[in-house]
Short mmCIF file of C-alpha atoms and ligand atoms in Angstrom, two decimals:
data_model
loop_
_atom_site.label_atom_id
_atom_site.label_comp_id
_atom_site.label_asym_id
_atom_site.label_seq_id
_atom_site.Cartn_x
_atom_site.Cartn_y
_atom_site.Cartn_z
CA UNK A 1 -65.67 24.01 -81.33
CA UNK A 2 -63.01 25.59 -83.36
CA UNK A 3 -60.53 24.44 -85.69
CA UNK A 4 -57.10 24.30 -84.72
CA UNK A 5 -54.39 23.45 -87.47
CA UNK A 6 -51.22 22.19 -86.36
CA UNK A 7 -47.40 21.94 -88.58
CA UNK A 8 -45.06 20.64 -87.42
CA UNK A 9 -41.13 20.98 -87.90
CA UNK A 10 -37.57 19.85 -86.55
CA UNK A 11 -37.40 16.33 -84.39
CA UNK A 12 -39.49 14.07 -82.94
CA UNK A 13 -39.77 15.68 -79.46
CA UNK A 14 -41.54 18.95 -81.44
CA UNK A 15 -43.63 16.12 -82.52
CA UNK A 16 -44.66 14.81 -79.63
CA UNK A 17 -45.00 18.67 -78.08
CA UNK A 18 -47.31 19.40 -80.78
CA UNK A 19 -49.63 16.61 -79.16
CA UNK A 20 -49.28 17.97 -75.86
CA UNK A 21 -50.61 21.67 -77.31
CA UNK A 22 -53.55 19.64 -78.93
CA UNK A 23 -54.02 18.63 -75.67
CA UNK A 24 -53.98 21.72 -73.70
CA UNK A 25 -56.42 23.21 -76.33
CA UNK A 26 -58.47 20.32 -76.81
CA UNK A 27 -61.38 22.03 -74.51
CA UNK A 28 -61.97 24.96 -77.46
CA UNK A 29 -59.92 23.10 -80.40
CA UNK A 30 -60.30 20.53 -82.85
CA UNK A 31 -57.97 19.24 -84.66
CA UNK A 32 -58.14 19.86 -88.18
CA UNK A 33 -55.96 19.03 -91.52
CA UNK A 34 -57.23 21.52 -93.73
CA UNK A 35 -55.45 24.95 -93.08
CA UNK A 36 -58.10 26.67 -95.25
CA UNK A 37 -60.68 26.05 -92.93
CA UNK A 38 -58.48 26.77 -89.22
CA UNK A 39 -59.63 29.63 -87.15
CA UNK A 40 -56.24 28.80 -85.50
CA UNK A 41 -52.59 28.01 -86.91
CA UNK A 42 -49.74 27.14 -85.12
CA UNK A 43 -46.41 26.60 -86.45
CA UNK A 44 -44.06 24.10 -83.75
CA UNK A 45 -40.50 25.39 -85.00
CA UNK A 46 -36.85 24.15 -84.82
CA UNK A 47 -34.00 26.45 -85.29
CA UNK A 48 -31.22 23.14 -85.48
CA UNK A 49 -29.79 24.52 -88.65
CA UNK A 50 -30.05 27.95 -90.75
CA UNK A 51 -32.20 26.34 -93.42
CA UNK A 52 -34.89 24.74 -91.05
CA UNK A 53 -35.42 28.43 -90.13
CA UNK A 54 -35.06 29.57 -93.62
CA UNK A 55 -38.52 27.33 -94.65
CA UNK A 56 -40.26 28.17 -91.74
CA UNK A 57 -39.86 31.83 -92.98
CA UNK A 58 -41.14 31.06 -96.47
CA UNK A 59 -44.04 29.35 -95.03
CA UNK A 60 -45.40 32.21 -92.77
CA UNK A 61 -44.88 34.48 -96.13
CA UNK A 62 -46.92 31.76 -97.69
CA UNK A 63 -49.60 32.10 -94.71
CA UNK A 64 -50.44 35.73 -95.05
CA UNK A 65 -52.06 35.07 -98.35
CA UNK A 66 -54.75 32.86 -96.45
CA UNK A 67 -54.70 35.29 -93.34
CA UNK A 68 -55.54 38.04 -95.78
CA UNK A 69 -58.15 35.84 -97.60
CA UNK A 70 -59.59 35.04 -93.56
CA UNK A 71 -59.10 38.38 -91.65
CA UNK A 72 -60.12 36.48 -88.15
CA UNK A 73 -57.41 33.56 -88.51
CA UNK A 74 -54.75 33.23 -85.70
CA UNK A 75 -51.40 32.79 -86.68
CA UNK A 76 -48.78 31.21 -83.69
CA UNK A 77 -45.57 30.39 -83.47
CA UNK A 78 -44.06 27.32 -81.00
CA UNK A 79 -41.18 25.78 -80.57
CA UNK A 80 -37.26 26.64 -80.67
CA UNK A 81 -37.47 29.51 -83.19
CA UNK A 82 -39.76 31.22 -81.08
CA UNK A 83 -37.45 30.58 -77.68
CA UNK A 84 -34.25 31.68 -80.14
CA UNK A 85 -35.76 34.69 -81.30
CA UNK A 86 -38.16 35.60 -78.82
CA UNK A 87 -39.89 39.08 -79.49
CA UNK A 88 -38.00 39.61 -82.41
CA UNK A 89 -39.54 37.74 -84.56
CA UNK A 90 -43.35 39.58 -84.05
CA UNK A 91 -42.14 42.45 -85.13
CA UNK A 92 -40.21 40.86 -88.27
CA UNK A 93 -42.83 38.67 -89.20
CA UNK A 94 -46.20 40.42 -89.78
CA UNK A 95 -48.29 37.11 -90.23
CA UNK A 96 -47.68 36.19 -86.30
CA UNK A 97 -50.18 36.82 -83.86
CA UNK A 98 -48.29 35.12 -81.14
CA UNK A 99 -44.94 33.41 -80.14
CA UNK A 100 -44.70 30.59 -77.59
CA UNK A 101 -41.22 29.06 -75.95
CA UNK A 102 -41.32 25.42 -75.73
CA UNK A 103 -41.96 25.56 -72.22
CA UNK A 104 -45.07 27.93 -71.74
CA UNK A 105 -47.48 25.65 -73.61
CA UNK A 106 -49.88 26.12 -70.63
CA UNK A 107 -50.56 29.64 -71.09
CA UNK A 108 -51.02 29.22 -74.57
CA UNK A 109 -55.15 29.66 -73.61
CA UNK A 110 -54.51 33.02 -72.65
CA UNK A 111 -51.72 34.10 -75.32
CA UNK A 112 -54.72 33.01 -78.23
CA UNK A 113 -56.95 35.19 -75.94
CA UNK A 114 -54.94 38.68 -75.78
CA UNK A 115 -53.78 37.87 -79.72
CA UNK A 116 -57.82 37.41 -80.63
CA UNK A 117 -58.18 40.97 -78.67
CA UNK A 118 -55.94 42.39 -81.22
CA UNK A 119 -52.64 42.26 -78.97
CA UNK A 120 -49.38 41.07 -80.40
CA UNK A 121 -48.52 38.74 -77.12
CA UNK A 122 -45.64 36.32 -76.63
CA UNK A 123 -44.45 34.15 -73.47
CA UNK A 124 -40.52 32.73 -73.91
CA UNK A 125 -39.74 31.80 -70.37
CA UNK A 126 -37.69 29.10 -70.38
CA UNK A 127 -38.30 26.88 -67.18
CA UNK A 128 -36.38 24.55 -64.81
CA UNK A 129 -39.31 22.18 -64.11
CA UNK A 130 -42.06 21.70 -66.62
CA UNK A 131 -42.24 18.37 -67.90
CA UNK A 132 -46.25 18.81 -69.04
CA UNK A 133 -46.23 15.67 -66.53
CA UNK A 134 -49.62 15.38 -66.19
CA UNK A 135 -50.63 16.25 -69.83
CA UNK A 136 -52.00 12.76 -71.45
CA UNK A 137 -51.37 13.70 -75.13
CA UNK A 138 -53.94 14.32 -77.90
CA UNK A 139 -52.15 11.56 -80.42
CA UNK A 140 -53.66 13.16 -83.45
CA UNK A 141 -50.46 12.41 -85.78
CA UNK A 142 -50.10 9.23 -85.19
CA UNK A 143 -49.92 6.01 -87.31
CA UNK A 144 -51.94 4.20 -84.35
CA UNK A 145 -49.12 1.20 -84.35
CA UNK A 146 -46.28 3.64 -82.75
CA UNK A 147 -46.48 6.51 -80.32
CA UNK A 148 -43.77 8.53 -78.42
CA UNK A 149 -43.35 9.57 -74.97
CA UNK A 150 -41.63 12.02 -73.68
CA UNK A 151 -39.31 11.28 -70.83
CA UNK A 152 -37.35 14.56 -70.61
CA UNK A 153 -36.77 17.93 -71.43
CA UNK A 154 -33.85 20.42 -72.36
CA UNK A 155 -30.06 19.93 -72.29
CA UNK A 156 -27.44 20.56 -70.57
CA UNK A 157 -24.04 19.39 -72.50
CA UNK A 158 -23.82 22.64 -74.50
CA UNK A 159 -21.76 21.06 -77.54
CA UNK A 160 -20.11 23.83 -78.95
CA UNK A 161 -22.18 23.92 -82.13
CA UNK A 162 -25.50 23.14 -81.38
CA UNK A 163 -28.41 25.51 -80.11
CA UNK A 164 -30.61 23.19 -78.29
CA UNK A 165 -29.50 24.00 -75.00
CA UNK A 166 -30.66 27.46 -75.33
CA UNK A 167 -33.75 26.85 -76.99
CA UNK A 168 -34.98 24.15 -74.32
CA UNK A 169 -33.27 25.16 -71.56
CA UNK A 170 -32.10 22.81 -68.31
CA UNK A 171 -32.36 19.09 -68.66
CA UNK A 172 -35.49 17.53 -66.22
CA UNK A 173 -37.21 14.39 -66.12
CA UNK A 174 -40.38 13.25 -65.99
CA UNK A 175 -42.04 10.93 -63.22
CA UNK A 176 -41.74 7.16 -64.22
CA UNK A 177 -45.51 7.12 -63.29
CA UNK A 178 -46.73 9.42 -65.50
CA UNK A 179 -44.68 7.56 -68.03
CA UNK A 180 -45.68 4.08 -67.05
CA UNK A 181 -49.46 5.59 -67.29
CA UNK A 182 -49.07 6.88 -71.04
CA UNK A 183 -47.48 4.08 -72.19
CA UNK A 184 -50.18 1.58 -70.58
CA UNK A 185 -52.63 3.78 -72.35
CA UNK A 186 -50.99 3.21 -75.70
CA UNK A 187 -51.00 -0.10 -74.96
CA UNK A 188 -54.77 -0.09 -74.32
CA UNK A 189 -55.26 2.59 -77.45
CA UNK A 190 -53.86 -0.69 -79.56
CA UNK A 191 -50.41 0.37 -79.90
CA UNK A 192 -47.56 -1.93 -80.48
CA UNK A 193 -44.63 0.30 -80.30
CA UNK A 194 -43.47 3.42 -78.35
CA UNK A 195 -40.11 5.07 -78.34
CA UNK A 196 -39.13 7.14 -74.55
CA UNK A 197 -38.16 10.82 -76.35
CA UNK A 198 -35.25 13.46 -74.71
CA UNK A 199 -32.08 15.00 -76.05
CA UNK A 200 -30.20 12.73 -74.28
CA UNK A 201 -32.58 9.69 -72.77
CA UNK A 202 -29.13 8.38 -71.00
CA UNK A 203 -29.26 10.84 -68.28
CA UNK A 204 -32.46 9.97 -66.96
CA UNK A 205 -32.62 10.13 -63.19
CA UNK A 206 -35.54 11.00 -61.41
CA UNK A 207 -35.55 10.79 -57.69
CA UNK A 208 -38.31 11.02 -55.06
CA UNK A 209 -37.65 10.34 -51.32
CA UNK A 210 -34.05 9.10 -51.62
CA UNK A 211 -35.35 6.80 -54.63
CA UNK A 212 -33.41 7.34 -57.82
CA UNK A 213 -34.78 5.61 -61.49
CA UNK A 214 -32.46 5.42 -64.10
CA UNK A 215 -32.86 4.96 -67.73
CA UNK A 216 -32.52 1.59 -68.10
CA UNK A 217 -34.34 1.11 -65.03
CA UNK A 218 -37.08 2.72 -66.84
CA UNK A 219 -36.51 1.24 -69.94
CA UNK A 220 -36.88 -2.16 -68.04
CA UNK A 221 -40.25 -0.93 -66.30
CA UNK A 222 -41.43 -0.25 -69.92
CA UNK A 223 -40.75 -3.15 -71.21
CA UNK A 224 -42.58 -5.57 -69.00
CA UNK A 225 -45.96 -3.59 -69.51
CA UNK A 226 -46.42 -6.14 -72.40
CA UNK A 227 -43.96 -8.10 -74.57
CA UNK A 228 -46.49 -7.50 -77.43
CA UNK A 229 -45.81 -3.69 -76.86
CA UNK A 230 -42.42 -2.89 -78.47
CA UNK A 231 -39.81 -0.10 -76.98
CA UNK A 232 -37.63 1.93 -78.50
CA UNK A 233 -35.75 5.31 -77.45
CA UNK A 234 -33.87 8.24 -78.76
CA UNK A 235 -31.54 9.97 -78.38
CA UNK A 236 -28.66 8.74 -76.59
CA UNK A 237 -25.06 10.77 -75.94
CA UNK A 238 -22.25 8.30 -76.37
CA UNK A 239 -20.80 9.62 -72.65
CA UNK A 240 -23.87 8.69 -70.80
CA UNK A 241 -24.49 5.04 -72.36
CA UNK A 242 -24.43 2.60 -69.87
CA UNK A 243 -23.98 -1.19 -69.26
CA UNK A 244 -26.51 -1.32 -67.39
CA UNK A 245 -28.42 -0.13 -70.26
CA UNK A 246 -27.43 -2.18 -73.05
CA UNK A 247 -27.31 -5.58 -70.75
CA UNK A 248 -31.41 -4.22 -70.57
CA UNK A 249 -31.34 -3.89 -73.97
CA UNK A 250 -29.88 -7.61 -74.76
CA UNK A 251 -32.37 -9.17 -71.94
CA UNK A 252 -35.94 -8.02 -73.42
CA UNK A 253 -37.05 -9.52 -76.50
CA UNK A 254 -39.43 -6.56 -76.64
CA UNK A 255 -36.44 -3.92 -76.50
CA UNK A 256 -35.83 -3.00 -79.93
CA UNK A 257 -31.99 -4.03 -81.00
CA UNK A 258 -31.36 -0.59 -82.50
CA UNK A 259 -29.03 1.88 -80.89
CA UNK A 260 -28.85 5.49 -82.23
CA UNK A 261 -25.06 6.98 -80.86
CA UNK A 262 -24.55 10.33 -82.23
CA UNK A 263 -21.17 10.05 -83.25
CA UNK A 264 -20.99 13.82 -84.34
CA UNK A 265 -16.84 13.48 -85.99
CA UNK A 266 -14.19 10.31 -85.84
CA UNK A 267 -11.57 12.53 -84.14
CA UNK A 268 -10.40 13.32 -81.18
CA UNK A 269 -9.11 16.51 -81.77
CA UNK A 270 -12.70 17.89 -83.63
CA UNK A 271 -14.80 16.03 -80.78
CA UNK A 272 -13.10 18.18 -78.45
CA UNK A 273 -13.72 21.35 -80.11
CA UNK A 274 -17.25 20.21 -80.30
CA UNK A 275 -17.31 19.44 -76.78
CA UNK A 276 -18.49 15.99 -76.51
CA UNK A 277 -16.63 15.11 -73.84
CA UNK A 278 -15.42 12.07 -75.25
CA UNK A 279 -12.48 10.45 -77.61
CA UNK A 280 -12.81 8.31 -80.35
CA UNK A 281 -11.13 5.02 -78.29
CA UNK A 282 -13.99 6.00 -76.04
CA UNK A 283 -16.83 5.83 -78.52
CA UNK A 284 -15.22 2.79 -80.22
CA UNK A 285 -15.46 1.13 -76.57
CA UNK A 286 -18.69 1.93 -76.17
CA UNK A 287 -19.62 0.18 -79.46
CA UNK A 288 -17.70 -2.52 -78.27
CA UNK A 289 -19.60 -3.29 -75.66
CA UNK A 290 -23.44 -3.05 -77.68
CA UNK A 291 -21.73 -5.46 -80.27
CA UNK A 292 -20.12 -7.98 -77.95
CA UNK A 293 -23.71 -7.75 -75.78
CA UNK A 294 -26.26 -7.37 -78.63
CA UNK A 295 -24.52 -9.41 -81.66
CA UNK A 296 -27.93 -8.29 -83.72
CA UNK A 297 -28.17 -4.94 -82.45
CA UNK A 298 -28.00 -2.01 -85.30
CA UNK A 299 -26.37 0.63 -84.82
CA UNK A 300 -26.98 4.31 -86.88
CA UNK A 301 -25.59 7.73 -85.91
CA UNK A 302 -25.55 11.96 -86.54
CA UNK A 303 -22.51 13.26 -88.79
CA UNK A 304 -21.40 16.50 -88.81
CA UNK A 305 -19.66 17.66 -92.16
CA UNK A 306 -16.80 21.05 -92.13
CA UNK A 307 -16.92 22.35 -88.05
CA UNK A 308 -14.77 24.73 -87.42
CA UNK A 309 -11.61 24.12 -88.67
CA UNK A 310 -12.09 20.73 -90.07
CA UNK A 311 -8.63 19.14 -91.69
CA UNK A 312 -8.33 16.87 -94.29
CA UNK A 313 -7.20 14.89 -91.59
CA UNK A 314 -9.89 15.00 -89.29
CA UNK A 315 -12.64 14.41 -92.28
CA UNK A 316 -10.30 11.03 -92.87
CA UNK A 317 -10.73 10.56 -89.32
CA UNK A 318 -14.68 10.55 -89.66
CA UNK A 319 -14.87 8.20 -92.75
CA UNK A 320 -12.13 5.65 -91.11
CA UNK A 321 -14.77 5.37 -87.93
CA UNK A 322 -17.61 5.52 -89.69
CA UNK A 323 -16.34 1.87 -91.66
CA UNK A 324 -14.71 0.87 -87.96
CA UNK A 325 -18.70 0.83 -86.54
CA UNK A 326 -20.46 -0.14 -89.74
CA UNK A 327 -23.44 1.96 -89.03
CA UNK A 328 -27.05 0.86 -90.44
CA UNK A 329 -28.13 4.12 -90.98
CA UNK A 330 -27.02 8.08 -90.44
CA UNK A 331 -28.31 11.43 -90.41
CA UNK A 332 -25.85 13.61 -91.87
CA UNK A 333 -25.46 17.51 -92.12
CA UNK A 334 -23.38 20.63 -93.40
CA UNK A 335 -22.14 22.60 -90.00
CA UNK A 336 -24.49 25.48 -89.49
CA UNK A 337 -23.34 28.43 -87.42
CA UNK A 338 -25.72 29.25 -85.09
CA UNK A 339 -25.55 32.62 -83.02
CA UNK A 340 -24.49 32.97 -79.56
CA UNK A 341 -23.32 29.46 -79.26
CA UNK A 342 -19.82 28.66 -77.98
CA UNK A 343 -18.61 27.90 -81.57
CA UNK A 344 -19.80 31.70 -82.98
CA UNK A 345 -17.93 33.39 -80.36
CA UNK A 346 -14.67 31.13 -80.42
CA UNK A 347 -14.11 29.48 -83.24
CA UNK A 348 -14.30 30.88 -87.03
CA UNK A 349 -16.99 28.85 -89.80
CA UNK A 350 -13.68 28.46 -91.62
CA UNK A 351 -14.73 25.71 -94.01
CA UNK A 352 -15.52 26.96 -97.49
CA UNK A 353 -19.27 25.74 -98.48
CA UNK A 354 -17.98 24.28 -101.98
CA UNK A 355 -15.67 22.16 -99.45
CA UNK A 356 -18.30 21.35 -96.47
CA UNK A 357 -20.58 20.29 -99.30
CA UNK A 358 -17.72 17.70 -100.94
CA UNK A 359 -17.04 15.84 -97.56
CA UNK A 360 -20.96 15.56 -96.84
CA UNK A 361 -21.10 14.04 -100.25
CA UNK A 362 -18.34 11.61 -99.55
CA UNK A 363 -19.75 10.91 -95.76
CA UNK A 364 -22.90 10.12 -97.72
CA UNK A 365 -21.77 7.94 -100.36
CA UNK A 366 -19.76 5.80 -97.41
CA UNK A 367 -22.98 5.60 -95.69
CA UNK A 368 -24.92 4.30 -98.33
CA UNK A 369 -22.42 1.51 -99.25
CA UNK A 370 -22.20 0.84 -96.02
CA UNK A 371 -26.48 0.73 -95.58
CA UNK A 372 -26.32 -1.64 -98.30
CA UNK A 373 -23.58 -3.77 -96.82
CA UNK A 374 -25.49 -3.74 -93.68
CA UNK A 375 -28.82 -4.79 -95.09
CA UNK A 376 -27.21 -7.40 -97.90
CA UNK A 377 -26.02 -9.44 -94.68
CA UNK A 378 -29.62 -10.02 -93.68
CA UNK A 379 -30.26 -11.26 -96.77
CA UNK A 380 -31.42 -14.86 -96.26
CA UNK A 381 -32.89 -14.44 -92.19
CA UNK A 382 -35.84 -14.01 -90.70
CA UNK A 383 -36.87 -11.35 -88.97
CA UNK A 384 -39.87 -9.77 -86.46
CA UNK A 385 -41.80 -7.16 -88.43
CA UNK A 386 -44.46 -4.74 -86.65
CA UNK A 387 -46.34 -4.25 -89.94
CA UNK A 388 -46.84 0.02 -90.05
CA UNK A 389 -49.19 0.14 -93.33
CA UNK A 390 -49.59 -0.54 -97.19
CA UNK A 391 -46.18 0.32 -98.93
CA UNK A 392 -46.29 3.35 -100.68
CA UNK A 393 -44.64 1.75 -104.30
CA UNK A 394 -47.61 -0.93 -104.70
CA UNK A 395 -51.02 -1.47 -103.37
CA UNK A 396 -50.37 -5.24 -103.17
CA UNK A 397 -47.39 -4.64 -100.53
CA UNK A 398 -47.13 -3.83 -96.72
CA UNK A 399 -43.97 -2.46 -94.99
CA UNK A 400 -43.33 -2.51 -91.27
CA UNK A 401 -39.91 -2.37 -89.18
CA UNK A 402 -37.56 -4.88 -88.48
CA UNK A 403 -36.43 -4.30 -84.49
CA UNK A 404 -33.48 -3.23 -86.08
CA UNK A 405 -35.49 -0.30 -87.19
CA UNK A 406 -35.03 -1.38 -91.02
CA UNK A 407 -38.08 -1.23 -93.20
CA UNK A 408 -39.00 -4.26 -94.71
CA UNK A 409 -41.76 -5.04 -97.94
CA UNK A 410 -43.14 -8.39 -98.37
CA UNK A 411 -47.20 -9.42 -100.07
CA UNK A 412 -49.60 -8.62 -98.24
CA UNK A 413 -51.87 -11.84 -98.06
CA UNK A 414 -54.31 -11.27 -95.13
CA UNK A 415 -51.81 -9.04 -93.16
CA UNK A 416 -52.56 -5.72 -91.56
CA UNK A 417 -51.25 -2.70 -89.95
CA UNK A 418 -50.62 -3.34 -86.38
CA UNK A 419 -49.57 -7.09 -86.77
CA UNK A 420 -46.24 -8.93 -86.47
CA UNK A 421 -45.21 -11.15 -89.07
CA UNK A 422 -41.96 -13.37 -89.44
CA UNK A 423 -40.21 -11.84 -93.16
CA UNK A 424 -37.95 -13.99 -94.71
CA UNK A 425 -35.28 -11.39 -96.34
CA UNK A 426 -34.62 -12.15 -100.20
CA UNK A 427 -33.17 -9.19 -101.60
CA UNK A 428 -32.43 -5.65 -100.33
CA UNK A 429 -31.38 -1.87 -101.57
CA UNK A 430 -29.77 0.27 -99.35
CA UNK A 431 -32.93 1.75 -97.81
CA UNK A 432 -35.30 -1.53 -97.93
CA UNK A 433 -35.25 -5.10 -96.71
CA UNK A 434 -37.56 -7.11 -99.10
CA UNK A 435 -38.61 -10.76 -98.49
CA UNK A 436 -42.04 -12.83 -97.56
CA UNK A 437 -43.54 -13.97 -94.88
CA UNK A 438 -43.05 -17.31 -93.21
N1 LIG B 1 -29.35 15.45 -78.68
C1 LIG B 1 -29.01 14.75 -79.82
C2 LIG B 1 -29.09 15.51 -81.13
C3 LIG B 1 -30.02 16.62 -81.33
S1 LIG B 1 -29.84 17.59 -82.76
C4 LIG B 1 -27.57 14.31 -79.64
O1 LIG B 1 -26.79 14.96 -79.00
O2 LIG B 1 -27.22 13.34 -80.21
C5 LIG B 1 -29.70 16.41 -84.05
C6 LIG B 1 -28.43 16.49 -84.80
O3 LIG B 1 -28.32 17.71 -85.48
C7 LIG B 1 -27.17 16.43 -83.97
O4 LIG B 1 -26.86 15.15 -83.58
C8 LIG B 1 -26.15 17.02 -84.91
O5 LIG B 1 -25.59 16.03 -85.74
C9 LIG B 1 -26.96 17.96 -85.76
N2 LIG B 1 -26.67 19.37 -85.46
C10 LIG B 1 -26.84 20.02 -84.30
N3 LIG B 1 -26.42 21.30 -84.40
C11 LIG B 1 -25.97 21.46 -85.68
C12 LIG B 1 -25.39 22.55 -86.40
N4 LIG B 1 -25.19 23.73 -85.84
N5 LIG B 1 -25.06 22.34 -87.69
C13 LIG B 1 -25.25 21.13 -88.28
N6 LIG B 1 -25.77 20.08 -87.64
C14 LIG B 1 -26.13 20.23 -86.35
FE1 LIG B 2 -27.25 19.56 -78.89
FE2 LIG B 2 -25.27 18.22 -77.80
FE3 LIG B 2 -27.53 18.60 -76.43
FE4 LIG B 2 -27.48 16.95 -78.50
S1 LIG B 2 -26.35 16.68 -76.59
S2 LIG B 2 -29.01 18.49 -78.06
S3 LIG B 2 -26.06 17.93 -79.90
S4 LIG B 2 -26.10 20.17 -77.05
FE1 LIG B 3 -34.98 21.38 -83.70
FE2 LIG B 3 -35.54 22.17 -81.29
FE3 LIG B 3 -35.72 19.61 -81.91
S1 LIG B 3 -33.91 22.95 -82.54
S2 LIG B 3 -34.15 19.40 -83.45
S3 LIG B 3 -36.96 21.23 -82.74
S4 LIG B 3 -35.12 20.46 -79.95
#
């Protein structure tokens, strides 16, 4: 067998593709964490932002040191950089033997084949169907507690910034069987967690004969496999969340209470130019409705810092929500122009970096009050913890996840990855719960 080494960049559902590709190679490959030793490299890319293309540069310039050092290694590259710049970036990048789109993982046998016969190859078709349905994943990242599925592929609500819906193409779904079937085999594998993956898990519908399943029908399918097997999801687009949904969420102890809405800006005016398709009254009803359903429920979001023509105003606008909703937790960014999308060609990147980099600071520090705020009010309760492993600060310590997806520390006694333990919360910073177990 050969040695297949496998990096991998950008969000979760790269991730979980990169198990997929372990999969699909597994008959010649094994997986391997020592690059050194790899007869083959491949390099599962994300193009969200300039700078996560930036490092992926500087890491194949750091590769052709060891490519020169081993003159049979095979260098690929997967994912959205290679769908965003296609053939272009062979001939810029010398280290490459091959480029594959996200959806022609299949015919990566034969792309490693022409590249070992000395061919520069490449396969970018984007397609309207592949879900790698049938594809049981090689889990070879994984913490052996929590796994991901994924549910769907691609996008299709082209917000005006963002380049996913070129670089993944049309939004599909995948059969609830083949679902169902990974997750039971998670569940036999030992896991006690798995989270259902897609850009936007909300607009779920598969159909067969007439037969439509939703998301939260699918949710609810996943969550009576076990109620030792936990279930989580992500990501959700405010305009798609349903009732429906978040009454499934409230009904199954097993359902993690942890909502991630992708808030994106607190005004109308910028959500528009971002096309989200909603208004901040509708966002704040939607929140609304997961607090008056699921009291506990946590709520964290994505921030966008200086779009396109950002006012004073609007940034206001986006600090004043962000206290309205009280997130948990956010994942904030500096706007990144990205070619060809609908923001390049119509708006300008008017927002001086010295002032895009002040309001993410500011979005920031409001976060992290507000993190601490969140996690000082659990100060005294009990909660659920799925213990994930030995905390990294001190031997003597285990952390795990609250459902809330907070991580908690507490002594380790007899306790072990994979278990659930009652922690009592004591004190808290605005990253950590820390207690003991009851
Ligand atoms: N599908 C998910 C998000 C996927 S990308 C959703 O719609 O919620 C993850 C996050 O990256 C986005 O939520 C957004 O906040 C951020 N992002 C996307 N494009 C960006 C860009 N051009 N510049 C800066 N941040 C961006
Ligand atoms: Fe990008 Fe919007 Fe699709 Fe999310 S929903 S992936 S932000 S286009
Ligand atoms: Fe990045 Fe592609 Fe995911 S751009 S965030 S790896 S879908």
């Amino acid at each position: 067998m050969k040695k297949l080494f496998i990096e991998t960049y950008g969000c979760q559902m790269n991730v979980a593709d990169s198990e997929v590709v372990a999969s699909i190679l597994s008959n010649n490959y094994t997986i391997t964490d020592d690059e050194q030793s790899a007869d083959l490299i491949l390099i599962n890319t994300c193009s969200i932002r300039d700078n996560a293309e930036q490092r992926i540069h500087k890491r194949l310039r750091e590769l052709a040191a060891l490519k020169k050092r081993s003159p049979k290694l095979l260098v690929g590259l997967l994912g959205c950089m290679a769908e965003r710049l296609k053939k272009q970036i062979l001939d810029e990048e010398p280290t490459l033997d091959f480029v594959a789109g996200p959806d022609t993982y299949r015919s990566l046998p034969n792309l490693i084949e022409e590249a070992a016969a000395g061919e520069k190859a490449y396969n970018v078709l984007l397609s309207k169907t592949e879900t790698y349905d049938d594809i049981m994943p090689v889990r070879y990242a994984a913490n052996g507690v929590s796994g991901f599925i994924s549910i769907m592929r691609g996008c299709d609500n082209f917000c005006s910034y963002c380049v996913v819906p070129f670089t993944r193409g049309r939004e599909r779904s995948r059969s609830p069987k083949t679902i169902l079937d990974e997750a039971r085999q998670l569940l036999a594998d030992g896991y006690k967690e798995v989270t259902l993956l897609g850009q936007n898990v909300n607009s779920y519908h598969y159909e067969v004969d007439g037969n439509v399943t939703t998301f939260a029908q699918l949710m609810e399918q996943v969550a009576l496999l076990s109620p030792q097997l936990r279930v989580r999801f992500a990501t959700s687009h405010p305009k798609d969340i349903s009732e429906e949904l978040i009454r499934v969420i409230a009904k199954y102890p097993n359902v993690c209470k942890f909502v991630h809405l992708p808030v994106q800006a607190g005004s109308t005016s910028m959500l528009q130019r971002m096309n989200r398709v909603y208004t901040r009254e509708q966002y704040l009803e939607k929140i609304e409705t997961i607090k008056r359903l699921v009291p506990e429920c946590a709520i964290a979001t994505d921030i966008i810092a200086g779009f396109c023509g950002e006012t004073e105003e609007e940034h206001q606008a986006t600090l004043s929500l962000m206290r309205e909703v009280g997130y948990s937790y956010a994942y904030m960014f500096k706007y990144s122009l990205r070619e060809n999308t609908y923001a390049t060609t119509h708006f300008e990147d008017d927002i001086p970096e010295d002032l895009k980099t002040k309001r993410l600071e500011e979005i920031i520090a409001l976060q992290q009050q507000l993190s601490l705020e969140h996690n000082r009010r659990d100060i005294g309760k009990t909660f659920e913890v799925l213990v994930e492993g030995v905390s990294k600060r001190s031997e003597d310590q285990l952390f795990g996840r609250t459902s809330q997806n907070k991580v908690a520390v507490f002594p380790k006694k007899n306790y072990k990855k994979g278990d659930y333990v009652m922690v009592e919360i004591e004190s808290c910073t605005a990253a950590t719960l820390i207690g003991h177990t009851v």
